[in-house]
GROMACS .gro file of C-alpha atoms in nm:
model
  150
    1UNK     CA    1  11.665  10.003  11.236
    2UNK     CA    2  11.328   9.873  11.259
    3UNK     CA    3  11.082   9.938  11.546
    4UNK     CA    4  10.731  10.058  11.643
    5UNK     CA    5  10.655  10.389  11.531
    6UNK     CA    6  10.663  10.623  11.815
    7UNK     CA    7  10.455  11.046  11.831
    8UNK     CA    8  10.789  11.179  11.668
    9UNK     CA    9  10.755  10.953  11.368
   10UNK     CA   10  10.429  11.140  11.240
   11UNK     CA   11  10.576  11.348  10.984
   12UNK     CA   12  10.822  11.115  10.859
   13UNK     CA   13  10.510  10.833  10.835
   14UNK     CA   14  10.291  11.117  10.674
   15UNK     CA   15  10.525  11.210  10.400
   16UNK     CA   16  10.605  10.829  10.294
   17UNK     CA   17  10.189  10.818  10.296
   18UNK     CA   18  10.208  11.072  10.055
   19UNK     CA   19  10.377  10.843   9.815
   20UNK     CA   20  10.161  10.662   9.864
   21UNK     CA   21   9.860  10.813   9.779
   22UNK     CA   22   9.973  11.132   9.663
   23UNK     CA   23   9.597  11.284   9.537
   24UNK     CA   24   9.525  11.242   9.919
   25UNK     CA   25   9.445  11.636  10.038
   26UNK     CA   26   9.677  11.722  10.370
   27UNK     CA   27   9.438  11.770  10.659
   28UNK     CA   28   9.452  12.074  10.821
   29UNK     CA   29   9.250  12.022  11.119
   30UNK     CA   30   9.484  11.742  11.316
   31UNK     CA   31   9.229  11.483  11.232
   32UNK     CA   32   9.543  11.280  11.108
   33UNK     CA   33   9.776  11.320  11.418
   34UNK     CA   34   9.519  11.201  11.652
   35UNK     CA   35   9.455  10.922  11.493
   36UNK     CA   36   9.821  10.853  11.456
   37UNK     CA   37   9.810  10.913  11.806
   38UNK     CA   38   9.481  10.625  11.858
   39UNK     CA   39   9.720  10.388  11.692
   40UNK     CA   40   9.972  10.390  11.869
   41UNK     CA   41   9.790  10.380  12.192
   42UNK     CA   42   9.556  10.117  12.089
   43UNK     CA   43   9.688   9.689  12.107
   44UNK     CA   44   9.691   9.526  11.883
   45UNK     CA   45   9.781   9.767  11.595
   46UNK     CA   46  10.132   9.784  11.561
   47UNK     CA   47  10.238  10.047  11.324
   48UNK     CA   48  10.621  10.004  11.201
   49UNK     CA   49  10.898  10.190  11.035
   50UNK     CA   50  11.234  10.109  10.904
   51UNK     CA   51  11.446  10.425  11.007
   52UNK     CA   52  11.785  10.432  10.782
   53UNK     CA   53  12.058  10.741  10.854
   54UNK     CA   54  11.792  10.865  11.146
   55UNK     CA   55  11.511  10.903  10.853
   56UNK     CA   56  11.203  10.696  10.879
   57UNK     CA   57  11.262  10.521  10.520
   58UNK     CA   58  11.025  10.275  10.488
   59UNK     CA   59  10.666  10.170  10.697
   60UNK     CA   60  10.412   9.884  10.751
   61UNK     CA   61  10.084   9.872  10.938
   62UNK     CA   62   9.975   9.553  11.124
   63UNK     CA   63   9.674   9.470  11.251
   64UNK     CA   64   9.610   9.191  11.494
   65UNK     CA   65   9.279   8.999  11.511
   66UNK     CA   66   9.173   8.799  11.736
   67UNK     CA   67   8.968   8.485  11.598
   68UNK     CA   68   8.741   8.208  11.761
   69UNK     CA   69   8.850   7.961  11.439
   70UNK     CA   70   9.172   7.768  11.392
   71UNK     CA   71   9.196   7.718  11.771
   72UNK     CA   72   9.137   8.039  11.850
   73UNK     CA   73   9.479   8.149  11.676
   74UNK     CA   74   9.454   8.506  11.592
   75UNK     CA   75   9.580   8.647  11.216
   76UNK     CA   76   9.704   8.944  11.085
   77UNK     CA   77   9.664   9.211  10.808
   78UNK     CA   78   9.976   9.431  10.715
   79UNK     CA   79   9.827   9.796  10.521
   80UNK     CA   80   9.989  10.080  10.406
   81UNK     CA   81  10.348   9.914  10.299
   82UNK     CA   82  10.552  10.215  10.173
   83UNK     CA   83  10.948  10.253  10.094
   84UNK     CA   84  11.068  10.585  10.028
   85UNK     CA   85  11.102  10.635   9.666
   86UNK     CA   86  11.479  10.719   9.706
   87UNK     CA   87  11.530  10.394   9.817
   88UNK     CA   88  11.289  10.143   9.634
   89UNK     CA   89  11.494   9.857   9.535
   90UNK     CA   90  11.764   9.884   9.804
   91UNK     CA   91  11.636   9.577   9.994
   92UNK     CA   92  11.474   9.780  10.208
   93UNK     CA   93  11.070   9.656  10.132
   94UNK     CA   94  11.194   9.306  10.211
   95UNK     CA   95  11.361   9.377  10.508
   96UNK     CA   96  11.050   9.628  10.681
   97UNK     CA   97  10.825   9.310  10.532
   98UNK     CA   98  11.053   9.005  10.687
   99UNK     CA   99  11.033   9.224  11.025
  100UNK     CA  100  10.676   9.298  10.997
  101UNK     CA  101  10.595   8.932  10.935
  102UNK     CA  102  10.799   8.789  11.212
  103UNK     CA  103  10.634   9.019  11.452
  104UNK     CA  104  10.270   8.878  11.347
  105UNK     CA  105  10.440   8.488  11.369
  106UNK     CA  106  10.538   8.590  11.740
  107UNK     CA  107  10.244   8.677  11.820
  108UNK     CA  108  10.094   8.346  11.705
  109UNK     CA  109   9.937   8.446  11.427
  110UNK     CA  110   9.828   8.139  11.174
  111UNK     CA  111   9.768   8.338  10.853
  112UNK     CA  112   9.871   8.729  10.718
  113UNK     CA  113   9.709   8.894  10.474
  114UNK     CA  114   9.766   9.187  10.286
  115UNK     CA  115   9.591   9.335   9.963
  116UNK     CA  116   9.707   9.567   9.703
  117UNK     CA  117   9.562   9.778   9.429
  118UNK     CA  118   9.840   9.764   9.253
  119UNK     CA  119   9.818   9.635   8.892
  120UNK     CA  120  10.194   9.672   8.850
  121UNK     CA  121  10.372   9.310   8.813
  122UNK     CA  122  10.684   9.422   8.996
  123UNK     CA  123  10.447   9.558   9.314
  124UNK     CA  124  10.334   9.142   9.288
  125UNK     CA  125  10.633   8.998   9.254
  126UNK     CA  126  10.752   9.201   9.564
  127UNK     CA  127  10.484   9.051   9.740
  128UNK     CA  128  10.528   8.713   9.623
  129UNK     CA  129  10.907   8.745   9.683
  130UNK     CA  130  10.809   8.804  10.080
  131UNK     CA  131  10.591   8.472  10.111
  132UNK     CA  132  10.253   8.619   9.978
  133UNK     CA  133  10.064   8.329   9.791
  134UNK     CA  134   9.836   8.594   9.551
  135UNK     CA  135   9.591   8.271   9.442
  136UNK     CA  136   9.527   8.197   9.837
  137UNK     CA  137   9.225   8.389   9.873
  138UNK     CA  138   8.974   8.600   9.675
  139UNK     CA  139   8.980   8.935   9.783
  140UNK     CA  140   8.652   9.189   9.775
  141UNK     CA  141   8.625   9.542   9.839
  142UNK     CA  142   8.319   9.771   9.983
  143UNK     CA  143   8.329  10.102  10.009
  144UNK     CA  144   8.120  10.308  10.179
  145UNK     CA  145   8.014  10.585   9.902
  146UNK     CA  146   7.849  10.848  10.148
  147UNK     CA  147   8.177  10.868  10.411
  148UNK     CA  148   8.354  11.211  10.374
  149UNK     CA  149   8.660  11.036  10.159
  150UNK     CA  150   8.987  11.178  10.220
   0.00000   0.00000   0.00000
């Protein structure tokens, strides 16, 4: 079933996060819970999962921006796309990804956008598979060197 995430998804969105970006150190201090807890509260940032035999199995993160071009149309940038690794290759990326995306189209969104540091081909192919034109845009990447990194 997909829907919004809701406060008793947290663990289940934290350990697909983990696969993630398993290096990532597990905060001990309930930084990460309340900001879970800031996105869920806050429009506009809509953060999914794809719950399978009452697991959360699979999650997206969309953002909606508003935007004074293209008639004032806002757009949309999905993060922090992860299927369990059980269950990669079950159908169940596309399916979180078709949801995801129709959610941002009803919402009147012109464009989505997505990045990945992925160099794997399969990881583009997934993405092009779903709609994602990869020669669209150029994508750069700041990032901020003195922030505490996780």
């Amino acid at each position: 079933m997909f829907r919004e995430a809701g406060v008793d998804d947290f663990d289940g969105v934290m350990r697909l996060y983990r696969q993630l970006h398993p290096d990532d150190p597990v905060r001990r201090d309930g930084r990460d819970a309340g900001v879970f807890a800031e996105i869920l509260k806050t429009p506009g940032l809509r953060l999914f999962v794809l719950e399978v035999d009452g697991r959360v199995a699979a999650t997206t993160y969309l953002n909606l921006i508003p935007n004074l071009t293209r008639a004032a149309a806002p757009y949309a940038v999905i993060e922090n796309v992860v299927v369990d690794a059980d269950l990669r290759g079950t159908g169940l990326g596309k399916q979180i990804m078709a949801a995801t995306l129709r959610t941002a189209w009803d919402a009147g969104c012109y464009k989505v956008m997505l990045m990945t540091g992925s160099r794997r081909e399969s990881t583009h192919a997934f993405y092009k598979s779903c709609g994602f034109d990869g020669s669209a845009k150029t994508a750069y990447v700041a990032h901020n060197r003195s922030a505490e990194l996780p």
